[in-house]
Amino acid sequence: MLNFEYYNPTRIVFGEDTVKRLDELVPQDARILILYGGNSAIKHGTLDEVMNALGQRVTVAYGGVQANPEYEHLLGALEKIKEHEINFILAVGGGSVIDGAKFLAAAAKFADEDKWKILEGSQITAALPFATVLTLPATGSEMNSGSVISYRSRGLKRSFSSPLVFPKFSILDPSKAVTLPERQTVNGIVDAFVHIVEQYATKQTGAAVTDEFAESLLRIIIRVAPTLIAEPENVQARGDFMWAATNALNGLLRLGEVGDWSVHGIGHQLTALYQIDHARTLAVVLPGVWQYKLEAKQAKLAQMARNVYGLQGDDERELALAAINKTEEFFQQLGVGTRLADYDLGKDDVKALVQNLEKIGATSLGEDKDIDLNASREILLSRL
Amino acid sequence: MLNFEYYNPTRIVFGEDTVKRLDELVPQDARILILYGGNSAIKHGTLDEVMNALGQRVTVAYGGVQANPEYEHLLGALEKIKEHEINFILAVGGGSVIDGAKFLAAAAKFADEDKWKILEGSQITAALPFATVLTLPATGSEMNSGSVISYRSRGLKRSFSSPLVFPKFSILDPSKAVTLPERQTVNGIVDAFVHIVEQYATKQTGAAVTDEFAESLLRIIIRVAPTLIAEPENVQARGDFMWAATNALNGLLRLGEVGDWSVHGIGHQLTALYQIDHARTLAVVLPGVWQYKLEAKQAKLAQMARNVYGLQGDDERELALAAINKTEEFFQQLGVGTRLADYDLGKDDVKALVQNLEKIGATSLGEDKDIDLNASREILLSRL
């Protein structure tokens, strides 16, 4: 097992009927920006519930955060923060809204007028406190310190992280997820699954606890996925998935392991250029990365075949290939296309995607930093 | 799954050669009480290493903390804290030293002169910051907010907890554990194992993630136990066990579950009256509690038989009984006596133990609060 450091001060409040706890969790004198996404938070009453719980506190709502939160749209929220002397941000939604809140928390205290620098690696030294009410389990953003922001007019999608942007608390009420459209449920399943394997399916480092935790979460996600789709109102299944998705990316699964994250690195370009749902980009890229890195990942993929898919056998390579096939099948059974052609993309698009990787300097991806532009091209061409 | 709250702000620094990180982790102006146990911290050089890392900072060492940290001995450390205007405590050792540090952190800021009141349920409102260098994996105290203190002259052993006594950080260097005597290694294994099952082997609440995490840790502990004994210097095995033991009691395994803790409640009296090693008291009491509560625990014990011991079968009761037998065998294979007779105790001692339970008001133990004094007597008599 490799040396590691772990720190995660986010308080989790999990369960049905927990939104009302906002009243004790948010400071009485908070001046709150409530950040949310589309109309579902209004339609299903979550926003009302939040407002009721916050009582007499000053609140300013800012909606319209879309999947892949957009830099220029968030700058509008930053204006509100200044105008209303906001000192607390509450994200009500899924990973996109929460990632947006993290950016705003940092940007509000960032001296430079060019806030995009935060996404270009400038260190932040302060942030507004913020918290979340999670309605869409998927990204783990509710319990980590990372954020991904898109700059659509420039075709960019970049991330930043800082211990200063851990949520103070996150309310996880699984009953809030029962109204999710199937497409978002499915995206959440794929997203959480890939978060796990980006950390797990790399080298054998012998981190027993982390490996077994990862395998546990993969088994649970595979097990509850059909229920989430067949019985969207099953709160038990929503809860199991919600907590699994949080643990998939709260730091626990990277401990003592080497992360890959090339699937995200390449997938982000599919979203940046073609606005494909984040999760679906992962489903397209993942089998290609695993095939390309078969030799390096063989031991761990064979372990996954045994411990996650329950397969047996002596041939490590066969088992590793079976894990890749099983995983692609899992995505397909969820109705998620795993080929570029499923999204009407072809060879020319691969060229554009690789150019984008070059533009952002993504020339050494993966756990061995050996996925250069040629390798990314090969991976993408294998997914036509 | 039941509603839950989770909060754990302790920073973990894990791996070989991490003691030197104290220099960046402890404030430069800290005036530090270094609390430690016996001579092993001196003999094996850990204390020297700690002092070197702390450089020019003011340090006062206070040793002699024994297994089951003793109230009256700790009051001596409290004098040192006042005398030297200590503002930071560093525990170097295992769970006893760390529990002692938690008590001191609270006692130093506790207004009442009678510090035992902290163990009698008085809320604390402030605590000194403290941190740990773990040398003996077992209790999980390095990443939780609980503490157990003994008051030997009064035959008492009680616990307290408060979010104010989470360690600021804990350094977990598995190579520090290679010099442990076999007896302490074995005690650590049993202690961590029972921490897990006190949270797991209760009711079926359907908390999938927590259940699978618990089963993962149980499997790992069973798997590495023989290596820990046969190859005490195997740092990989020490590391796997160390991180498993921390996760066994850092809060993760109680999420969405109902805890039992009657095994600890009854076992504590065996230590208070007869100074039996904490872990060994658990090994004696646990099979008795499981037998007594067989009906209520049957589903979970059968699940344990399947998922931890790899047993198969349709008869839930048979499986549950098999889990009890397998667990007792595991303890015995470690050389741990699981009967009162193994510690030269008999019927008269059971009477004294039950009187002690009455004295501290432990009259409704277990996940159903139905283990009264008669039940405790029956459980103890079944372990003669």
CSV table of C-alpha atoms in Angstrom, one decimal, chain B:
chain,number,residue,atom,x,y,z
B,1,MET,CA,-31.2,2.0,6.3
B,2,LEU,CA,-31.7,4.3,9.3
B,3,ASN,CA,-31.0,8.0,9.1
B,4,PHE,CA,-27.6,9.0,10.2
B,5,GLU,CA,-25.1,11.8,10.7
B,6,TYR,CA,-21.4,11.5,10.0
B,7,TYR,CA,-18.7,13.9,10.9
B,8,ASN,CA,-15.0,13.1,11.2
B,9,PRO,CA,-12.4,15.9,10.8
B,10,THR,CA,-9.3,13.9,11.9
B,11,ARG,CA,-6.5,14.1,9.4
B,12,ILE,CA,-4.9,10.8,8.7
B,13,VAL,CA,-1.2,10.6,7.7
B,14,PHE,CA,-0.5,7.0,6.8
B,15,GLY,CA,2.7,5.2,5.9
B,16,GLU,CA,6.3,4.5,6.7
B,17,ASP,CA,8.6,7.3,7.7
B,18,THR,CA,5.7,9.8,8.4
B,19,VAL,CA,6.7,10.7,12.0
B,20,LYS,CA,8.9,13.5,10.6
B,21,ARG,CA,5.7,15.2,9.3
B,22,LEU,CA,5.0,16.3,12.9
B,23,ASP,CA,7.1,19.4,12.1
B,24,GLU,CA,4.6,20.7,9.6
B,25,LEU,CA,1.5,19.4,11.4
B,26,VAL,CA,2.1,20.8,14.9
B,27,PRO,CA,1.9,24.6,15.3
B,28,GLN,CA,5.3,26.2,15.7
B,29,ASP,CA,4.4,27.9,19.0
B,30,ALA,CA,2.9,24.7,20.5
B,31,ARG,CA,3.8,23.9,24.1
B,32,ILE,CA,3.4,20.1,24.0
B,33,LEU,CA,2.6,17.5,26.5
B,34,ILE,CA,3.9,14.2,25.1
B,35,LEU,CA,1.9,11.4,26.6
B,36,TYR,CA,3.2,7.8,26.3
B,37,GLY,CA,2.9,4.4,27.8
B,38,GLY,CA,5.6,2.0,28.8
B,39,ASN,CA,9.2,1.8,27.8
B,40,SER,CA,8.7,0.5,24.3
B,41,ALA,CA,8.3,4.0,22.9
B,42,ILE,CA,11.7,4.8,24.4
B,43,LYS,CA,13.4,1.5,23.6
B,44,HIS,CA,12.4,1.4,20.0
B,45,GLY,CA,13.3,5.0,19.4
B,46,THR,CA,9.8,6.3,18.6
B,47,LEU,CA,10.0,8.9,21.3
B,48,ASP,CA,13.4,10.2,20.1
B,49,GLU,CA,12.0,10.4,16.6
B,50,VAL,CA,9.0,12.4,17.8
B,51,MET,CA,11.3,14.8,19.8
B,52,ASN,CA,13.6,15.3,16.8
B,53,ALA,CA,10.7,16.0,14.5
B,54,LEU,CA,9.3,18.6,17.0
B,55,GLY,CA,12.6,20.5,17.0
B,56,GLN,CA,12.8,23.6,19.1
B,57,ARG,CA,9.2,23.4,20.4
B,58,VAL,CA,8.6,23.2,24.2
B,59,THR,CA,7.9,19.6,25.2
B,60,VAL,CA,7.1,17.9,28.4
B,61,ALA,CA,7.0,14.1,28.5
B,62,TYR,CA,4.6,12.2,30.7
B,63,GLY,CA,4.9,8.4,30.5
B,64,GLY,CA,3.5,5.4,32.3
B,65,VAL,CA,0.0,5.3,30.8
B,66,GLN,CA,-1.0,1.7,31.1
B,67,ALA,CA,-3.5,-0.4,29.3
B,68,ASN,CA,-6.9,0.8,30.6
B,69,PRO,CA,-5.7,4.4,31.3
B,70,GLU,CA,-6.1,5.2,34.9
B,71,TYR,CA,-7.8,8.3,36.2
B,72,GLU,CA,-5.5,9.0,39.1
B,73,HIS,CA,-2.4,8.6,37.0
B,74,LEU,CA,-3.7,11.0,34.4
B,75,LEU,CA,-4.4,13.6,37.1
B,76,GLY,CA,-0.6,13.7,37.4
B,77,ALA,CA,-0.4,14.7,33.7
B,78,LEU,CA,-3.0,17.4,34.3
B,79,GLU,CA,-0.7,19.0,36.9
B,80,LYS,CA,2.0,19.1,34.2
B,81,ILE,CA,-0.4,20.7,31.8
B,82,LYS,CA,-1.1,23.5,34.3
B,83,GLU,CA,2.5,23.9,35.4
B,84,HIS,CA,4.0,24.2,31.9
B,85,GLU,CA,1.1,26.0,30.3
B,86,ILE,CA,0.7,23.2,27.8
B,87,ASN,CA,-1.5,24.1,24.8
B,88,PHE,CA,-1.1,20.9,22.7
B,89,ILE,CA,-1.2,17.2,23.6
B,90,LEU,CA,0.6,14.6,21.5
B,91,ALA,CA,-0.3,10.9,22.3
B,92,VAL,CA,2.4,8.5,21.3
B,93,GLY,CA,1.1,4.9,21.7
B,94,GLY,CA,-2.0,2.9,21.3
B,95,GLY,CA,-5.6,3.3,22.3
B,96,SER,CA,-5.0,3.7,26.0
B,97,VAL,CA,-2.6,6.5,25.6
B,98,ILE,CA,-4.9,8.2,23.1
B,99,ASP,CA,-7.9,7.8,25.3
B,100,GLY,CA,-5.9,9.3,28.1
B,101,ALA,CA,-5.0,12.3,25.9
B,102,LYS,CA,-8.7,12.8,25.1
B,103,PHE,CA,-9.5,12.9,28.8
B,104,LEU,CA,-6.7,15.3,29.4
B,105,ALA,CA,-7.7,17.5,26.5
B,106,ALA,CA,-11.1,17.8,28.0
B,107,ALA,CA,-10.1,17.9,31.7
B,108,ALA,CA,-7.7,20.8,31.0
B,109,LYS,CA,-10.6,23.0,30.0
B,110,PHE,CA,-13.2,21.6,32.4
B,111,ALA,CA,-14.2,24.1,35.0
B,112,ASP,CA,-15.2,21.7,37.8
B,113,GLU,CA,-12.3,20.5,40.0
B,114,ASP,CA,-13.9,17.0,40.0
B,115,LYS,CA,-12.7,15.8,36.5
B,116,TRP,CA,-14.4,12.4,36.9
B,117,LYS,CA,-17.6,14.1,36.2
B,118,ILE,CA,-16.6,14.1,32.5
B,119,LEU,CA,-16.9,10.3,32.7
B,120,GLU,CA,-20.3,10.6,34.5
B,121,GLY,CA,-21.9,12.4,31.6
B,122,SER,CA,-21.1,16.1,32.2
B,123,GLN,CA,-20.9,17.8,28.8
B,124,ILE,CA,-17.6,19.4,28.0
B,125,THR,CA,-17.6,22.7,26.1
B,126,ALA,CA,-13.9,23.1,25.3
B,127,ALA,CA,-10.8,21.0,24.9
B,128,LEU,CA,-7.1,21.4,24.2
B,129,PRO,CA,-6.1,20.4,20.6
B,130,PHE,CA,-4.3,17.1,20.5
B,131,ALA,CA,-2.9,14.6,18.0
B,132,THR,CA,-1.6,11.1,17.9
B,133,VAL,CA,1.3,9.0,16.7
B,134,LEU,CA,-0.2,5.5,16.7
B,135,THR,CA,2.1,2.6,17.5
B,136,LEU,CA,-0.5,-0.1,18.5
B,137,PRO,CA,-3.4,-0.6,16.1
B,138,ALA,CA,-6.5,-1.8,17.7
B,139,THR,CA,-9.0,0.6,19.1
B,140,GLY,CA,-9.7,3.1,16.4
B,141,SER,CA,-9.3,5.9,19.0
B,142,GLU,CA,-6.9,7.6,16.7
B,143,MET,CA,-9.8,8.6,14.4
B,144,ASN,CA,-12.8,8.9,16.7
B,145,SER,CA,-14.1,11.0,19.6
B,146,GLY,CA,-14.5,8.5,22.3
B,147,SER,CA,-12.4,7.6,25.3
B,148,VAL,CA,-12.6,5.0,28.0
B,149,ILE,CA,-11.0,5.7,31.4
B,150,SER,CA,-10.6,3.4,34.5
B,151,TYR,CA,-10.8,4.5,38.1
B,152,ARG,CA,-9.2,1.5,39.6
B,153,SER,CA,-9.4,2.3,43.3
B,154,ARG,CA,-13.2,2.5,42.8
B,155,GLY,CA,-13.4,-0.4,40.4
B,156,LEU,CA,-14.9,1.7,37.7
B,157,LYS,CA,-14.3,1.9,33.9
B,158,ARG,CA,-16.4,4.4,32.0
B,159,SER,CA,-16.4,6.2,28.7
B,160,PHE,CA,-17.2,9.7,27.3
B,161,SER,CA,-17.3,11.1,23.9
B,162,SER,CA,-17.5,14.6,22.3
B,163,PRO,CA,-16.8,16.0,18.9
B,164,LEU,CA,-14.3,18.3,20.7
B,165,VAL,CA,-11.9,15.4,21.2
B,166,PHE,CA,-11.4,14.2,17.7
B,167,PRO,CA,-7.6,14.2,17.2
B,168,LYS,CA,-6.4,17.0,15.0
B,169,PHE,CA,-4.4,14.5,13.1
B,170,SER,CA,-3.1,11.0,13.6
B,171,ILE,CA,0.1,9.6,12.2
B,172,LEU,CA,-0.2,5.9,11.3
B,173,ASP,CA,3.1,4.4,10.5
B,174,PRO,CA,2.7,0.6,10.3
B,175,SER,CA,6.4,0.0,10.7
B,176,LYS,CA,6.0,1.2,14.3
B,177,ALA,CA,3.9,-1.9,15.0
B,178,VAL,CA,6.4,-4.5,14.0
B,179,THR,CA,8.0,-4.5,17.5
B,180,LEU,CA,4.8,-5.2,19.3
B,181,PRO,CA,4.8,-8.3,21.5
B,182,GLU,CA,2.5,-11.0,20.2
B,183,ARG,CA,0.1,-10.6,23.0
B,184,GLN,CA,-0.6,-7.0,22.1
B,185,THR,CA,-0.9,-7.9,18.4
B,186,VAL,CA,-3.4,-10.6,19.2
B,187,ASN,CA,-5.3,-8.2,21.5
B,188,GLY,CA,-5.5,-5.7,18.7
B,189,ILE,CA,-6.9,-8.2,16.3
B,190,VAL,CA,-9.6,-9.3,18.7
B,191,ASP,CA,-10.4,-5.7,19.7
B,192,ALA,CA,-10.8,-4.5,16.2
B,193,PHE,CA,-12.8,-7.5,15.2
B,194,VAL,CA,-15.3,-7.0,18.0
B,195,HIS,CA,-15.6,-3.3,17.3
B,196,ILE,CA,-16.8,-4.3,13.9
B,197,VAL,CA,-19.3,-6.9,15.0
B,198,GLU,CA,-20.7,-4.7,17.8
B,199,GLN,CA,-22.0,-2.5,15.0
B,200,TYR,CA,-22.7,-5.1,12.4
B,201,ALA,CA,-24.1,-8.2,14.1
B,202,THR,CA,-27.4,-6.6,15.3
B,203,LYS,CA,-30.5,-6.0,13.3
B,204,GLN,CA,-31.0,-6.1,9.6
B,205,THR,CA,-31.4,-2.4,8.6
B,206,GLY,CA,-30.5,-2.9,5.0
B,207,ALA,CA,-27.6,-0.5,5.1
B,208,ALA,CA,-25.9,-2.0,2.1
B,209,VAL,CA,-22.7,0.1,2.1
B,210,THR,CA,-22.1,-0.2,5.8
B,211,ASP,CA,-22.7,-3.9,5.8
B,212,GLU,CA,-20.4,-4.5,2.9
B,213,PHE,CA,-17.7,-2.3,4.5
B,214,ALA,CA,-18.0,-4.2,7.7
B,215,GLU,CA,-17.8,-7.6,6.0
B,216,SER,CA,-14.7,-6.3,4.0
B,217,LEU,CA,-12.9,-5.4,7.2
B,218,LEU,CA,-13.8,-8.7,8.9
B,219,ARG,CA,-12.5,-10.7,6.0
B,220,ILE,CA,-9.3,-8.7,5.9
B,221,ILE,CA,-8.7,-9.1,9.6
B,222,ILE,CA,-9.3,-12.8,9.5
B,223,ARG,CA,-7.0,-13.0,6.4
B,224,VAL,CA,-4.0,-11.0,7.8
B,225,ALA,CA,-4.2,-12.3,11.4
B,226,PRO,CA,-2.0,-15.4,10.8
B,227,THR,CA,0.6,-13.3,9.0
B,228,LEU,CA,0.7,-10.7,11.8
B,229,ILE,CA,1.7,-13.5,14.1
B,230,ALA,CA,3.9,-15.6,11.9
B,231,GLU,CA,5.7,-12.6,10.3
B,232,PRO,CA,5.6,-9.8,12.9
B,233,GLU,CA,7.8,-7.6,10.7
B,234,ASN,CA,5.6,-7.8,7.6
B,235,VAL,CA,4.9,-4.1,7.2
B,236,GLN,CA,2.3,-4.7,4.4
B,237,ALA,CA,0.2,-6.9,6.8
B,238,ARG,CA,0.7,-4.4,9.6
B,239,GLY,CA,-0.5,-1.7,7.3
B,240,ASP,CA,-3.5,-3.5,6.1
B,241,PHE,CA,-4.5,-4.3,9.7
B,242,MET,CA,-3.7,-0.9,11.0
B,243,TRP,CA,-6.0,0.8,8.5
B,244,ALA,CA,-8.7,-1.8,9.0
B,245,ALA,CA,-8.6,-1.3,12.7
B,246,THR,CA,-8.9,2.5,12.3
B,247,ASN,CA,-11.9,2.0,10.0
B,248,ALA,CA,-13.5,-0.4,12.4
B,249,LEU,CA,-14.2,2.4,14.8
B,250,ASN,CA,-14.0,5.7,13.0
B,251,GLY,CA,-17.8,6.0,12.7
B,252,LEU,CA,-18.2,4.6,9.2
B,253,LEU,CA,-19.6,1.3,10.4
B,254,ARG,CA,-22.3,2.7,12.6
B,255,LEU,CA,-24.0,4.5,9.7
B,256,GLY,CA,-27.5,3.4,9.2
B,257,GLU,CA,-27.1,0.6,11.7
B,258,VAL,CA,-28.1,-0.1,15.3
B,259,GLY,CA,-25.2,-0.7,17.6
B,260,ASP,CA,-25.0,-3.4,20.2
B,261,TRP,CA,-22.1,-2.6,22.5
B,262,SER,CA,-23.3,-4.9,25.3
B,263,VAL,CA,-20.2,-7.0,24.8
B,264,HIS,CA,-18.1,-4.0,25.8
B,265,GLY,CA,-20.5,-3.0,28.5
B,266,ILE,CA,-20.2,-6.4,30.2
B,267,GLY,CA,-16.5,-6.9,29.3
B,268,HIS,CA,-15.5,-3.6,30.9
B,269,GLN,CA,-16.4,-5.0,34.3
B,270,LEU,CA,-14.0,-7.9,33.8
B,271,THR,CA,-11.2,-5.4,33.3
B,272,ALA,CA,-12.4,-3.1,36.1
B,273,LEU,CA,-12.5,-6.0,38.7
B,274,TYR,CA,-9.9,-8.4,37.5
B,275,GLN,CA,-7.6,-6.3,35.2
B,276,ILE,CA,-8.1,-8.8,32.3
B,277,ASP,CA,-6.9,-7.4,29.0
B,278,HIS,CA,-9.8,-5.5,27.3
B,279,ALA,CA,-9.7,-7.6,24.1
B,280,ARG,CA,-9.8,-10.9,26.1
B,281,THR,CA,-12.9,-9.7,28.0
B,282,LEU,CA,-14.6,-9.2,24.6
B,283,ALA,CA,-13.6,-12.7,23.4
B,284,VAL,CA,-15.2,-14.2,26.6
B,285,VAL,CA,-18.5,-12.2,26.5
B,286,LEU,CA,-19.2,-12.1,22.8
B,287,PRO,CA,-20.3,-15.7,22.2
B,288,GLY,CA,-22.6,-15.4,25.2
B,289,VAL,CA,-24.3,-12.3,24.0
B,290,TRP,CA,-24.7,-13.8,20.5
B,291,GLN,CA,-26.2,-17.0,21.9
B,292,TYR,CA,-28.5,-15.0,24.2
B,293,LYS,CA,-29.7,-12.8,21.4
B,294,LEU,CA,-29.7,-15.5,18.7
B,295,GLU,CA,-33.3,-14.9,17.6
B,296,ALA,CA,-32.9,-11.1,17.2
B,297,LYS,CA,-29.4,-11.4,15.6
B,298,GLN,CA,-30.1,-14.5,13.5
B,299,ALA,CA,-30.5,-12.8,10.1
B,300,LYS,CA,-27.3,-10.8,10.5
B,301,LEU,CA,-25.3,-13.6,11.9
B,302,ALA,CA,-26.4,-15.8,9.0
B,303,GLN,CA,-25.4,-13.0,6.6
B,304,MET,CA,-22.0,-13.0,8.3
B,305,ALA,CA,-21.7,-16.7,7.9
B,306,ARG,CA,-22.2,-16.3,4.2
B,307,ASN,CA,-20.3,-13.1,3.4
B,308,VAL,CA,-17.5,-13.3,5.9
B,309,TYR,CA,-16.9,-17.1,6.5
B,310,GLY,CA,-18.0,-18.1,3.0
B,311,LEU,CA,-20.5,-20.7,4.3
B,312,GLN,CA,-23.6,-21.8,2.4
B,313,GLY,CA,-26.9,-23.2,3.4
B,314,ASP,CA,-30.6,-22.6,3.6
B,315,ASP,CA,-31.1,-22.9,7.4
B,316,GLU,CA,-30.7,-19.4,8.8
B,317,ARG,CA,-30.4,-20.6,12.4
B,318,GLU,CA,-27.7,-23.2,11.5
B,319,LEU,CA,-25.8,-20.5,9.6
B,320,ALA,CA,-26.1,-18.1,12.6
B,321,LEU,CA,-24.8,-20.7,15.0
B,322,ALA,CA,-22.0,-21.5,12.6
B,323,ALA,CA,-21.0,-17.8,12.6
B,324,ILE,CA,-20.8,-17.9,16.4
B,325,ASN,CA,-18.7,-21.1,16.4
B,326,LYS,CA,-16.4,-19.8,13.7
B,327,THR,CA,-15.8,-16.6,15.6
B,328,GLU,CA,-15.1,-18.3,18.8
B,329,GLU,CA,-12.7,-20.6,16.9
B,330,PHE,CA,-11.0,-17.6,15.4
B,331,PHE,CA,-10.3,-16.2,18.9
B,332,GLN,CA,-9.1,-19.5,20.2
B,333,GLN,CA,-6.7,-20.0,17.2
B,334,LEU,CA,-5.2,-16.7,18.3
B,335,GLY,CA,-4.6,-18.2,21.7
B,336,VAL,CA,-7.2,-16.2,23.3
B,337,GLY,CA,-9.3,-17.9,26.0
B,338,THR,CA,-13.0,-17.5,25.5
B,339,ARG,CA,-14.2,-18.8,28.8
B,340,LEU,CA,-14.2,-17.3,32.3
B,341,ALA,CA,-12.4,-20.5,33.5
B,342,ASP,CA,-9.5,-19.6,31.2
B,343,TYR,CA,-9.0,-16.6,33.5
B,344,ASP,CA,-9.6,-18.5,36.7
B,345,LEU,CA,-13.0,-17.0,37.3
B,346,GLY,CA,-16.1,-18.8,38.4
B,347,LYS,CA,-19.7,-18.4,39.6
B,348,ASP,CA,-18.8,-16.1,42.5
B,349,ASP,CA,-17.1,-13.7,40.2
B,350,VAL,CA,-20.2,-13.6,38.0
B,351,LYS,CA,-22.0,-12.3,41.1
B,352,ALA,CA,-19.4,-9.5,41.6
B,353,LEU,CA,-19.5,-8.6,37.9
B,354,VAL,CA,-23.3,-8.2,37.9
B,355,GLN,CA,-23.1,-6.1,41.0
B,356,ASN,CA,-20.7,-3.9,39.2
B,357,LEU,CA,-23.0,-3.5,36.3
B,358,GLU,CA,-25.7,-2.6,38.7
B,359,LYS,CA,-23.4,0.0,40.3
B,360,ILE,CA,-22.9,1.9,37.1
B,361,GLY,CA,-26.5,1.5,36.0
B,362,ALA,CA,-25.8,-0.8,33.0
B,363,THR,CA,-29.2,-2.3,33.2
B,364,SER,CA,-30.4,-2.0,29.6
B,365,LEU,CA,-27.7,-3.0,27.2
B,366,GLY,CA,-27.6,-4.1,23.6
B,367,GLU,CA,-29.4,-3.0,20.4
B,368,ASP,CA,-32.8,-3.7,21.9
B,369,LYS,CA,-31.9,-2.3,25.4
B,370,ASP,CA,-33.2,-5.6,26.8
B,371,ILE,CA,-30.0,-7.0,28.4
B,372,ASP,CA,-30.8,-6.3,32.0
B,373,LEU,CA,-28.9,-7.6,35.0
B,374,ASN,CA,-30.6,-11.0,34.8
B,375,ALA,CA,-29.7,-11.3,31.2
B,376,SER,CA,-26.1,-10.2,31.9
B,377,ARG,CA,-25.9,-12.9,34.6
B,378,GLU,CA,-27.2,-15.5,32.3
B,379,ILE,CA,-24.8,-14.5,29.6
B,380,LEU,CA,-21.8,-14.6,32.0
B,381,LEU,CA,-22.9,-17.9,33.5
B,382,SER,CA,-23.0,-19.3,29.9
B,383,ARG,CA,-19.3,-18.4,29.7
B,384,LEU,CA,-18.0,-20.2,32.8
